C-alpha cells in the first residue's frame, strides 16, 4: 500500500490549490495530498484508491459546491472509506450547517475560511483527525476477503461481527463467479465457507468468532493478568464505565462477547439522546465512545465471553471462554439483555437464514424490493422499521399489543405514521416460520380472533422482550426470578444484609450481593431501559468503585 491519502475537495481552483499547498508543506513526507474539483470527481478517486488498497486518512470538503455539496459528498464517502476522518471547509455564514453535519453524518470537525495562519487554524484540527484515524483498526485489514453463502447462518455471523466492529472487508457470494474464483485461489471449496483470506494470503476456513477477530486485528487477549477494574459488556453502560474508569486513572479492561455498542449499537438512528438533536446512529455513537475509552487508556477485548466470576479474598477473578483468567480489585457488570427467542416452529432452523434478532444491518441491501416483517413494539423495532423502509418494498410491524403508543416513543410513532411503505398490525404474533434452507413464509395469528394467516416473507427481524445475560453468574451474585441483578437497597430484607456480605456497611446503590462487584445498565433489576440512563449508571458505578477502593 502507498502512503495514506489526505483528499481535499473544492470547486474553486484557487482555494483548492491553497489547501493542498498548506497540507503538503506540513504532511507531505508522511502522506499523499490529493485534490478534486467536485464531489463526483472525488468519489471516483476514492473508488480507485479503494480498488488499489490505498488507505484514505482524511477528507476535507468545501461546503458550497454545485451539484453535490460538501455534506452530501462526506455522507456518500462514508460508504467507500468508513475509517477516514471527515472535515467540512465552510464560511462563517454556514457554521450552523457545519454543526448540523457533525450530528447528521458524523463529521469530525469544520474549518472556517480563511484558515490563516494554518499553524493555528488548520494543522491542529488535521492532527486530531489523523490521531483518531491511526487509533482505529489496522488499515491493513482493508484487503480482507470474506466468502460465504447468502443464506448461511455462519456466513451471516462472520459478516455481522466484522460490520459491527467497523472492520472493512470485501464480501463475495460463493455461488457467484467472483466468489468461486476467490475460493479456487484459496484452495477452498463451497463446503468450507465462510472462508476468510487475509492481506498476507492466510486462509481461514469457517473460523470461530475469536479467531476471526484476531486475524483482522481486533484485540482478543488481555495484556495483563490483574487490573483495577474489569468491565463486562460493551454497550452504552459498559462503555460509559470504561471511559470514566480509564479517565480517572484506573487500569481498566472491557470484555465484550460480540461488538461494542450492544443493542444500542445496532440502532439505525437514536433521536432522543442528549446533545444530538438531529439523531445519531447507534454505530456512530458506539464508535465515538470506543475511541474515547481507548484514548484514555482503556483496554478492549472483543469476541471474548466471561463464563465465571469468583471471589478470591479481595480479588475478583473472571474466567474467559478460552480458559484464561483475569483478576481485578473491582468489576462492573454491564452485560445488557438479549432479544428473547420467538420460540415457535421453524424459527430456530432459519435463524441467520432470513430470521434475525436485532437490526442485522448487513442484510439491508438484500431487502431491496422485498416485503420485510419486524416483530416488536418498542423503540428498537420502530427504529428498525424506519431504517429498512429505505430499502424494502414494504415494512410491516407485527405488534402484540393493541397500539404502538403504549410502548414506543411518540416521535417514532409519528415518523412511522408518515412513511407510506410502513404498515402496523396490532394484536398480532408470529406462530411459525417456513422455508427450505431460508425463510420463505411466516404464519401470523390475530390475538383477538385466533385466526391464522400465512404470508410470503424473506426477512423477519425480531425485537421482543429482553433476557438478561446472567446465567454465568449463578451462585456468584444474587439474581431475581427473571435473572436480573438487584443492587443496593433492593438487597436488604427487613434491614438485613445479603447472606455472605462481609463488610461493615450496606451495599452501595449499584453494588451487588458481592462487595466490589457493581451493575450498570439494562441487566440491573428495575433499570430504566434508555441509552442515557445506561451511560449515567456506567459513570456512577465508577464513582462507587472509587469509594469501594478507598475503604479497603
CSV table of N, CA and C in Angstrom, one decimal, residues 238-303:
chain,number,residue,atom,x,y,z
A,238,UNK,N,-21.4,-0.2,29.7
A,238,UNK,CA,-20.0,-0.6,29.8
A,238,UNK,C,-19.1,0.4,29.2
A,239,UNK,N,-19.4,1.0,28.1
A,239,UNK,CA,-18.5,2.0,27.5
A,239,UNK,C,-18.4,3.2,28.4
A,240,UNK,N,-19.6,3.6,29.0
A,240,UNK,CA,-19.5,4.7,30.0
A,240,UNK,C,-18.6,4.4,31.1
A,241,UNK,N,-18.7,3.2,31.7
A,241,UNK,CA,-17.8,2.8,32.8
A,241,UNK,C,-16.4,2.7,32.4
A,242,UNK,N,-16.1,2.3,31.2
A,242,UNK,CA,-14.7,2.2,30.7
A,242,UNK,C,-14.1,3.6,30.5
A,243,UNK,N,-14.9,4.5,29.9
A,243,UNK,CA,-14.4,5.9,29.7
A,243,UNK,C,-14.1,6.5,31.1
A,244,UNK,N,-15.0,6.5,32.0
A,244,UNK,CA,-14.8,7.1,33.3
A,244,UNK,C,-13.8,6.4,34.1
A,245,UNK,N,-13.7,5.1,34.1
A,245,UNK,CA,-12.7,4.4,34.8
A,245,UNK,C,-11.3,4.7,34.3
A,246,UNK,N,-11.1,4.6,33.0
A,246,UNK,CA,-9.8,4.9,32.5
A,246,UNK,C,-9.4,6.4,32.6
A,247,UNK,N,-10.3,7.3,32.4
A,247,UNK,CA,-10.0,8.7,32.5
A,247,UNK,C,-9.7,9.1,33.9
A,248,UNK,N,-10.1,8.3,34.9
A,248,UNK,CA,-9.8,8.7,36.3
A,248,UNK,C,-8.7,7.8,36.9
A,249,UNK,N,-7.9,7.3,36.0
A,249,UNK,CA,-6.6,6.6,36.4
A,249,UNK,C,-6.7,5.2,36.8
A,250,UNK,N,-7.8,4.5,36.6
A,250,UNK,CA,-7.9,3.1,36.9
A,250,UNK,C,-7.4,2.3,35.7
A,251,UNK,N,-6.6,1.2,36.0
A,251,UNK,CA,-6.3,0.3,35.0
A,251,UNK,C,-7.5,-0.5,34.6
A,252,UNK,N,-8.0,-0.2,33.4
A,252,UNK,CA,-9.4,-0.7,33.0
A,252,UNK,C,-9.3,-1.6,31.8
A,253,UNK,N,-10.0,-2.7,31.9
A,253,UNK,CA,-10.2,-3.5,30.7
A,253,UNK,C,-11.7,-3.8,30.5
A,254,UNK,N,-12.2,-3.7,29.3
A,254,UNK,CA,-13.6,-4.0,28.9
A,254,UNK,C,-13.6,-5.3,28.1
A,255,UNK,N,-14.4,-6.2,28.5
A,255,UNK,CA,-14.5,-7.5,27.8
A,255,UNK,C,-15.9,-7.6,27.2
A,256,UNK,N,-16.0,-7.8,25.9
A,256,UNK,CA,-17.2,-7.8,25.1
A,256,UNK,C,-17.3,-9.1,24.3
A,257,UNK,N,-18.4,-9.7,24.3
A,257,UNK,CA,-18.6,-11.0,23.6
A,257,UNK,C,-18.8,-10.9,22.1
A,258,UNK,N,-19.3,-9.7,21.7
A,258,UNK,CA,-19.6,-9.5,20.3
A,258,UNK,C,-18.9,-8.3,19.7
A,259,UNK,N,-19.6,-7.1,19.9
A,259,UNK,CA,-19.1,-5.8,19.4
A,259,UNK,C,-19.5,-4.7,20.4
A,260,UNK,N,-18.7,-3.7,20.4
A,260,UNK,CA,-19.1,-2.6,21.3
A,260,UNK,C,-20.4,-1.9,20.8
A,261,UNK,N,-21.2,-1.4,21.7
A,261,UNK,CA,-22.4,-0.8,21.3
A,261,UNK,C,-23.6,-1.5,21.8
A,262,UNK,N,-23.5,-2.9,22.0
A,262,UNK,CA,-24.7,-3.6,22.4
A,262,UNK,C,-25.9,-3.5,21.5
A,263,UNK,N,-27.1,-3.6,22.0
A,263,UNK,CA,-28.3,-3.5,21.2
A,263,UNK,C,-28.4,-2.0,20.7
A,264,UNK,N,-27.9,-1.1,21.5
A,264,UNK,CA,-28.0,0.3,21.0
A,264,UNK,C,-27.1,0.5,19.8
A,265,UNK,N,-26.0,-0.2,19.7
A,265,UNK,CA,-25.1,-0.1,18.6
A,265,UNK,C,-25.7,-0.6,17.3
A,266,UNK,N,-26.8,-1.3,17.4
A,266,UNK,CA,-27.5,-1.8,16.2
A,266,UNK,C,-28.6,-0.9,15.7
A,267,UNK,N,-28.9,0.2,16.5
A,267,UNK,CA,-30.0,1.1,16.2
A,267,UNK,C,-29.5,1.9,15.0
A,268,UNK,N,-30.4,2.0,14.0
A,268,UNK,CA,-30.1,2.8,12.8
A,268,UNK,C,-30.1,4.3,13.1
A,269,UNK,N,-30.9,4.8,14.1
A,269,UNK,CA,-30.9,6.2,14.4
A,269,UNK,C,-31.5,6.4,15.8
A,270,UNK,N,-30.7,7.0,16.7
A,270,UNK,CA,-31.2,7.3,18.0
A,270,UNK,C,-31.5,8.8,18.0
A,271,UNK,N,-32.7,9.2,18.3
A,271,UNK,CA,-33.0,10.7,18.1
A,271,UNK,C,-33.4,11.4,19.4
A,272,UNK,N,-33.4,10.6,20.5
A,272,UNK,CA,-33.7,11.2,21.8
A,272,UNK,C,-32.5,11.2,22.8
A,273,UNK,N,-31.3,11.1,22.3
A,273,UNK,CA,-30.1,11.1,23.1
A,273,UNK,C,-29.6,12.5,23.2
A,274,UNK,N,-29.4,12.9,24.5
A,274,UNK,CA,-29.0,14.3,24.7
A,274,UNK,C,-27.8,14.8,23.9
A,275,UNK,N,-27.9,15.9,23.3
A,275,UNK,CA,-26.8,16.5,22.5
A,275,UNK,C,-26.8,16.2,21.1
A,276,UNK,N,-27.7,15.4,20.6
A,276,UNK,CA,-27.8,15.0,19.2
A,276,UNK,C,-29.2,15.3,18.6
A,277,UNK,N,-29.5,16.6,18.5
A,277,UNK,CA,-30.9,17.0,18.1
A,277,UNK,C,-31.4,16.4,16.8
A,278,UNK,N,-30.4,16.1,15.9
A,278,UNK,CA,-30.8,15.5,14.6
A,278,UNK,C,-30.6,14.0,14.6
A,279,UNK,N,-30.3,13.4,15.7
A,279,UNK,CA,-30.1,12.0,15.8
A,279,UNK,C,-28.7,11.5,15.5
A,280,UNK,N,-28.4,10.3,15.9
A,280,UNK,CA,-27.1,9.7,15.7
A,280,UNK,C,-27.3,8.2,15.6
A,281,UNK,N,-26.6,7.6,14.7
A,281,UNK,CA,-26.8,6.1,14.6
A,281,UNK,C,-26.1,5.5,15.8
A,282,UNK,N,-26.6,4.3,16.2
A,282,UNK,CA,-26.0,3.6,17.3
A,282,UNK,C,-24.6,3.2,17.0
A,283,UNK,N,-24.3,2.9,15.8
A,283,UNK,CA,-22.9,2.5,15.4
A,283,UNK,C,-22.0,3.7,15.6
A,284,UNK,N,-22.4,4.9,15.1
A,284,UNK,CA,-21.6,6.1,15.3
A,284,UNK,C,-21.3,6.4,16.8
A,285,UNK,N,-22.4,6.4,17.5
A,285,UNK,CA,-22.3,6.7,19.0
A,285,UNK,C,-21.3,5.7,19.6
A,286,UNK,N,-21.5,4.4,19.3
A,286,UNK,CA,-20.6,3.4,19.9
A,286,UNK,C,-19.1,3.6,19.5
A,287,UNK,N,-18.9,4.0,18.2
A,287,UNK,CA,-17.5,4.2,17.7
A,287,UNK,C,-16.9,5.4,18.4
A,288,UNK,N,-17.7,6.4,18.6
A,288,UNK,CA,-17.1,7.6,19.4
A,288,UNK,C,-16.7,7.2,20.8
A,289,UNK,N,-17.6,6.4,21.5
A,289,UNK,CA,-17.4,6.0,22.8
A,289,UNK,C,-16.2,5.1,22.9
A,290,UNK,N,-16.1,4.2,22.0
A,290,UNK,CA,-14.9,3.3,21.9
A,290,UNK,C,-13.6,4.0,21.8
A,291,UNK,N,-13.6,5.0,20.8
A,291,UNK,CA,-12.4,5.8,20.6
A,291,UNK,C,-12.0,6.6,21.9
A,292,UNK,N,-13.1,7.1,22.5
A,292,UNK,CA,-12.9,7.8,23.8
A,292,UNK,C,-12.3,7.0,24.9
A,293,UNK,N,-12.8,5.8,25.0
A,293,UNK,CA,-12.2,4.9,26.0
A,293,UNK,C,-10.8,4.5,25.8
A,294,UNK,N,-10.5,4.2,24.5
A,294,UNK,CA,-9.1,3.9,24.1
A,294,UNK,C,-8.2,5.1,24.3
A,295,UNK,N,-8.7,6.3,24.0
A,295,UNK,CA,-7.8,7.5,24.2
A,295,UNK,C,-7.4,7.6,25.6
A,296,UNK,N,-8.3,7.3,26.6
A,296,UNK,CA,-7.9,7.4,28.0
A,296,UNK,C,-7.1,6.2,28.5
A,297,UNK,N,-6.9,5.2,27.7
A,297,UNK,CA,-6.1,4.1,28.1
A,297,UNK,C,-6.8,2.8,28.4
A,298,UNK,N,-8.1,2.8,28.2
A,298,UNK,CA,-8.8,1.5,28.5
A,298,UNK,C,-8.4,0.5,27.5
A,299,UNK,N,-8.4,-0.8,27.9
A,299,UNK,CA,-8.1,-1.9,27.0
A,299,UNK,C,-9.4,-2.6,26.7
A,300,UNK,N,-9.6,-2.9,25.4
A,300,UNK,CA,-10.8,-3.5,24.9
A,300,UNK,C,-10.5,-4.9,24.4
A,301,UNK,N,-11.2,-5.9,25.0
A,301,UNK,CA,-11.1,-7.3,24.5
A,301,UNK,C,-12.4,-7.7,23.8
A,302,UNK,N,-12.4,-8.1,22.5
A,302,UNK,CA,-13.6,-8.4,21.8
A,302,UNK,C,-13.7,-9.8,21.4
A,303,UNK,N,-14.9,-10.3,21.2
A,303,UNK,CA,-15.2,-11.7,20.8
A,303,UNK,C,-14.7,-12.6,21.9
